[in-house]
C-alpha cells in the first residue's frame, strides 16, 4: 500500500527560495509529502509565482491592519484556508509576520520556521547582518517549532556556516541560504516520516 502523504501548507512573504528547495525535494520523491497550498501576505510575492509554476495553489490573503502580525480576522482566514485544504504541517518560509495564540493553537507543534542564525543568537530581522556586525566566526541557520515568542521554540536542526573576513551581508546570507535549502527539506522529510519526537523542549530524531 502507498504511504500516506503529509499535507503541507507553506506561508511566505518573499522570494521563496526555501519553497523551491521543498518543491524540488518533493518532486524528486525524497519527501513523502504534498504541498497543499502556498499563502502569502504580499500580493506580488515571488513565492506565489513559484507555486503557480509548479501547479500548486497560490493564495494571497490580506494580513489586516498591523505591520508585524496578522490581525485577528486575518488570522482566522489563514487558519481556515489551511484547514480547508487539509494542511497537517504549516511551514513558514520567509513569512514576515508573527503568529499569535489562535493560529498557534490551531496547529499544536505543527508549525515550523527557518531562521538565518544559530538560535538563540540573533533573533529578529536580518540575522545574518547582526552576526556579521557582532563579529562571530560562525553563524548558520535553525529550523524550529514555532511558539509565541519571536524566533523561539524547540530546535529541530541547525547548520553551521563560517563567517569570512571579506563577507558582506549579501555573501554571508547566500552562504546561509545554501544550508537552509538542505536542512529545511530534510526536517520536513523527518516529520513526514514521523521520526521527530518532542521530549520537553528537546526534539529527538529517530
Ligand atoms: C530565509 O533567509 C529564512 O531563513 C528567513 O527568511 C528567508 C526566506 O528566504 N526566515 P526565501 O524567501 O525562502 O528565499
Tab-separated table of C-alpha atoms and ligand atoms in Angstrom:
chain	number	residue	atom	x	y	z
A	1	UNK	CA	0.000	0.000	0.000
A	2	UNK	CA	1.186	3.540	-0.787
A	3	UNK	CA	2.364	5.519	2.222
A	4	UNK	CA	0.042	8.478	3.026
A	5	UNK	CA	1.496	11.845	2.075
A	6	UNK	CA	1.797	14.580	4.697
A	7	UNK	CA	-0.160	17.646	3.576
A	8	UNK	CA	1.830	20.837	3.906
A	9	UNK	CA	0.733	24.470	3.851
A	10	UNK	CA	3.523	26.965	3.172
A	11	UNK	CA	3.444	30.631	4.219
A	12	UNK	CA	5.892	33.176	2.815
A	13	UNK	CA	6.296	36.857	2.064
A	14	UNK	CA	9.301	36.955	-0.239
A	15	UNK	CA	11.257	35.273	-2.975
A	16	UNK	CA	10.555	31.712	-1.886
A	17	UNK	CA	13.908	30.037	-2.432
A	18	UNK	CA	13.160	27.741	0.514
A	19	UNK	CA	9.810	26.844	-1.027
A	20	UNK	CA	11.687	25.965	-4.216
A	21	UNK	CA	14.009	23.600	-2.350
A	22	UNK	CA	10.980	21.899	-0.785
A	23	UNK	CA	9.211	21.636	-4.157
A	24	UNK	CA	12.339	20.129	-5.732
A	25	UNK	CA	12.757	17.566	-2.955
A	26	UNK	CA	9.088	16.569	-3.055
A	27	UNK	CA	9.273	16.242	-6.856
A	28	UNK	CA	12.377	14.074	-6.539
A	29	UNK	CA	10.430	11.719	-4.275
A	30	UNK	CA	12.635	12.491	-1.281
A	31	UNK	CA	9.823	13.753	0.984
A	32	UNK	CA	6.591	11.773	1.434
A	33	UNK	CA	4.534	14.961	1.388
A	34	UNK	CA	2.317	17.065	-0.824
A	35	UNK	CA	2.249	20.865	-0.821
A	36	UNK	CA	-1.465	21.639	-0.466
A	37	UNK	CA	-1.140	25.407	-0.865
A	38	UNK	CA	1.149	28.405	-0.600
A	39	UNK	CA	-0.235	31.502	1.111
A	40	UNK	CA	1.299	34.965	1.121
A	41	UNK	CA	0.528	38.252	2.826
A	42	UNK	CA	2.169	40.090	-0.113
A	43	UNK	CA	0.146	40.240	-3.346
A	44	UNK	CA	3.057	40.044	-5.748
A	45	UNK	CA	5.497	37.950	-3.709
A	46	UNK	CA	7.611	35.767	-5.974
A	47	UNK	CA	6.870	32.786	-3.713
A	48	UNK	CA	3.317	32.762	-5.164
A	49	UNK	CA	4.652	32.656	-8.703
A	50	UNK	CA	6.942	29.767	-7.852
A	51	UNK	CA	3.943	27.871	-6.507
A	52	UNK	CA	1.876	28.572	-9.632
A	53	UNK	CA	4.780	27.485	-11.848
A	54	UNK	CA	4.538	24.088	-10.218
A	55	UNK	CA	0.752	23.782	-10.277
A	56	UNK	CA	0.423	24.453	-6.550
A	57	UNK	CA	-2.497	26.547	-5.360
A	58	UNK	CA	-1.159	30.053	-4.612
A	59	UNK	CA	-3.260	32.309	-2.429
A	60	UNK	CA	-2.871	35.934	-1.388
A	61	UNK	CA	-4.577	36.617	1.918
A	62	UNK	CA	-4.548	40.217	3.189
A	63	UNK	CA	-2.849	40.475	6.586
A	64	UNK	CA	-5.060	43.188	8.037
A	65	UNK	CA	-4.134	46.407	9.725
A	66	UNK	CA	-0.871	45.564	11.544
A	67	UNK	CA	2.688	45.606	10.180
A	68	UNK	CA	4.324	42.767	12.046
A	69	UNK	CA	1.476	40.344	12.647
A	70	UNK	CA	-1.866	39.237	11.261
A	71	UNK	CA	-4.933	40.854	12.762
A	72	UNK	CA	-7.497	38.562	14.359
A	73	UNK	CA	-9.763	38.455	11.358
A	74	UNK	CA	-6.883	37.681	9.024
A	75	UNK	CA	-5.590	35.011	11.367
A	76	UNK	CA	-8.982	33.273	11.291
A	77	UNK	CA	-8.913	33.357	7.491
A	78	UNK	CA	-5.388	31.938	7.323
A	79	UNK	CA	-6.277	29.088	9.673
A	80	UNK	CA	-9.492	28.312	7.780
A	81	UNK	CA	-7.711	28.357	4.447
A	82	UNK	CA	-5.102	25.882	5.730
A	83	UNK	CA	-7.647	23.626	7.457
A	84	UNK	CA	-9.959	23.606	4.408
A	85	UNK	CA	-7.061	22.261	2.375
A	86	UNK	CA	-6.244	19.635	4.961
A	87	UNK	CA	-2.841	21.056	5.914
A	88	UNK	CA	-1.251	18.962	8.649
A	89	UNK	CA	2.026	20.856	8.843
A	90	UNK	CA	2.480	24.612	8.431
A	91	UNK	CA	5.858	25.594	7.009
A	92	UNK	CA	6.944	29.206	7.422
A	93	UNK	CA	9.307	30.046	4.591
A	94	UNK	CA	10.226	33.692	4.950
A	95	UNK	CA	6.850	34.712	6.375
A	96	UNK	CA	7.481	38.160	7.834
A	97	UNK	CA	4.757	38.231	10.491
A	98	UNK	CA	4.479	36.802	13.966
A	99	UNK	CA	1.761	34.253	14.588
A	100	UNK	CA	-0.436	34.680	17.661
A	101	UNK	CA	-2.236	32.263	20.008
A	102	UNK	CA	-5.252	31.381	17.860
A	103	UNK	CA	-3.065	30.403	14.924
A	104	UNK	CA	-0.518	28.519	17.009
A	105	UNK	CA	-3.204	26.680	18.997
A	106	UNK	CA	-4.871	25.600	15.763
A	107	UNK	CA	-1.721	23.626	14.817
A	108	UNK	CA	-0.095	22.483	18.062
A	109	UNK	CA	3.567	21.568	17.431
A	110	UNK	CA	2.714	21.517	13.749
A	111	UNK	CA	4.221	24.840	12.673
A	112	UNK	CA	7.879	25.095	11.751
A	113	UNK	CA	10.094	28.017	10.841
A	114	UNK	CA	13.566	28.534	9.433
A	115	UNK	CA	15.694	31.337	10.824
A	116	UNK	CA	19.014	32.521	9.378
A	117	UNK	CA	21.150	32.271	12.539
A	118	UNK	CA	22.169	29.746	15.151
A	119	UNK	CA	19.343	30.365	17.614
A	120	UNK	CA	19.072	31.536	20.313
A	121	UNK	CA	21.643	34.017	18.951
A	122	UNK	CA	20.463	36.832	16.686
A	123	UNK	CA	16.698	36.605	16.731
A	124	UNK	CA	14.706	39.014	14.608
A	125	UNK	CA	15.354	40.712	11.309
A	126	UNK	CA	18.477	40.410	9.139
A	127	UNK	CA	20.052	37.904	11.489
A	128	UNK	CA	22.991	37.415	9.105
A	129	UNK	CA	23.781	41.123	9.364
A	130	UNK	CA	23.505	41.018	13.143
A	131	UNK	CA	26.010	38.127	13.148
A	132	UNK	CA	28.387	39.984	10.830
A	133	UNK	CA	28.206	43.190	12.885
A	134	UNK	CA	28.790	41.256	16.108
A	135	UNK	CA	31.916	39.643	14.680
A	136	UNK	CA	31.101	35.976	15.288
A	137	UNK	CA	33.265	33.470	13.418
A	138	UNK	CA	30.422	31.074	12.727
A	139	UNK	CA	26.728	31.508	12.200
A	140	UNK	CA	24.183	29.394	10.355
A	141	UNK	CA	20.513	28.531	10.268
A	142	UNK	CA	17.970	26.889	12.537
A	143	UNK	CA	14.728	25.018	11.918
A	144	UNK	CA	12.454	25.119	14.955
A	145	UNK	CA	8.893	24.558	16.071
A	146	UNK	CA	7.017	27.843	16.391
A	147	UNK	CA	5.712	29.125	19.689
A	148	UNK	CA	4.542	32.548	20.789
A	149	UNK	CA	7.936	34.248	21.192
A	150	UNK	CA	9.863	35.689	18.272
A	151	UNK	CA	12.184	33.043	16.828
A	152	UNK	CA	11.839	30.833	19.883
A	153	UNK	CA	10.641	27.241	20.109
A	154	UNK	CA	12.180	23.765	20.257
A	155	UNK	CA	15.102	23.438	17.864
A	156	UNK	CA	14.849	20.630	15.327
A	157	UNK	CA	18.007	21.095	13.252
A	158	UNK	CA	20.839	23.573	12.760
A	159	UNK	CA	23.616	24.007	10.217
A	160	UNK	CA	26.818	25.954	10.827
A	161	UNK	CA	28.339	28.357	8.323
A	162	UNK	CA	31.739	30.090	8.645
A	163	UNK	CA	31.925	33.885	8.552
A	164	UNK	CA	34.750	35.012	6.234
A	165	UNK	CA	36.784	38.202	6.778
A	166	UNK	CA	35.634	39.702	3.497
A	167	UNK	CA	31.962	38.782	3.865
A	168	UNK	CA	29.282	41.333	3.081
A	169	UNK	CA	25.755	40.847	4.428
A	170	UNK	CA	24.825	39.522	0.993
A	171	UNK	CA	27.616	36.939	0.663
A	172	UNK	CA	27.002	35.696	4.190
A	173	UNK	CA	23.245	35.432	3.633
A	174	UNK	CA	23.860	33.499	0.413
A	175	UNK	CA	26.128	31.027	2.209
A	176	UNK	CA	23.493	30.559	4.923
A	177	UNK	CA	20.760	30.013	2.345
A	178	UNK	CA	22.715	27.184	0.723
A	179	UNK	CA	22.428	25.361	4.059
A	180	UNK	CA	18.788	26.390	4.556
A	181	UNK	CA	17.936	24.673	1.308
A	182	UNK	CA	19.418	21.455	2.679
A	183	UNK	CA	18.100	21.348	6.226
A	184	UNK	CA	14.525	22.580	5.669
A	185	UNK	CA	13.584	19.777	3.244
A	186	UNK	CA	15.441	17.341	5.495
A	187	UNK	CA	13.383	18.352	8.542
A	188	UNK	CA	10.142	18.110	6.581
A	189	UNK	CA	11.159	14.624	5.464
A	190	UNK	CA	11.804	13.592	9.081
A	191	UNK	CA	8.440	14.975	10.210
A	192	UNK	CA	6.634	13.320	7.288
A	193	UNK	CA	8.294	10.029	8.221
A	194	UNK	CA	7.201	10.589	11.855
A	195	UNK	CA	10.797	10.480	13.022
A	196	UNK	CA	10.754	13.536	15.268
A	197	UNK	CA	9.659	13.423	18.868
A	198	UNK	CA	9.267	16.330	21.248
A	199	UNK	CA	10.549	15.464	24.709
A	200	UNK	CA	10.049	18.507	26.922
A	201	UNK	CA	11.744	21.234	24.913
A	202	UNK	CA	14.070	18.876	23.131
A	203	UNK	CA	13.475	17.384	19.747
A	204	UNK	CA	14.712	13.822	19.384
A	205	UNK	CA	15.259	12.418	15.907
A	206	UNK	CA	14.905	8.684	15.423
B	1	LIG	C1	15.390	32.948	4.795
B	1	LIG	O1	16.646	33.518	4.976
B	1	LIG	C2	14.835	32.423	6.090
B	1	LIG	O2	15.819	31.991	6.958
B	1	LIG	C3	14.111	33.607	6.661
B	1	LIG	O3	13.586	34.280	5.548
B	1	LIG	C4	14.356	33.998	4.397
B	1	LIG	C5	13.427	33.481	3.342
B	1	LIG	O4	14.065	33.330	2.113
B	1	LIG	N1	13.119	33.183	7.615
B	1	LIG	P1	13.304	32.727	0.878
B	1	LIG	O5	12.066	33.589	0.632
B	1	LIG	O6	12.932	31.305	1.187
B	1	LIG	O7	14.269	32.819	-0.259
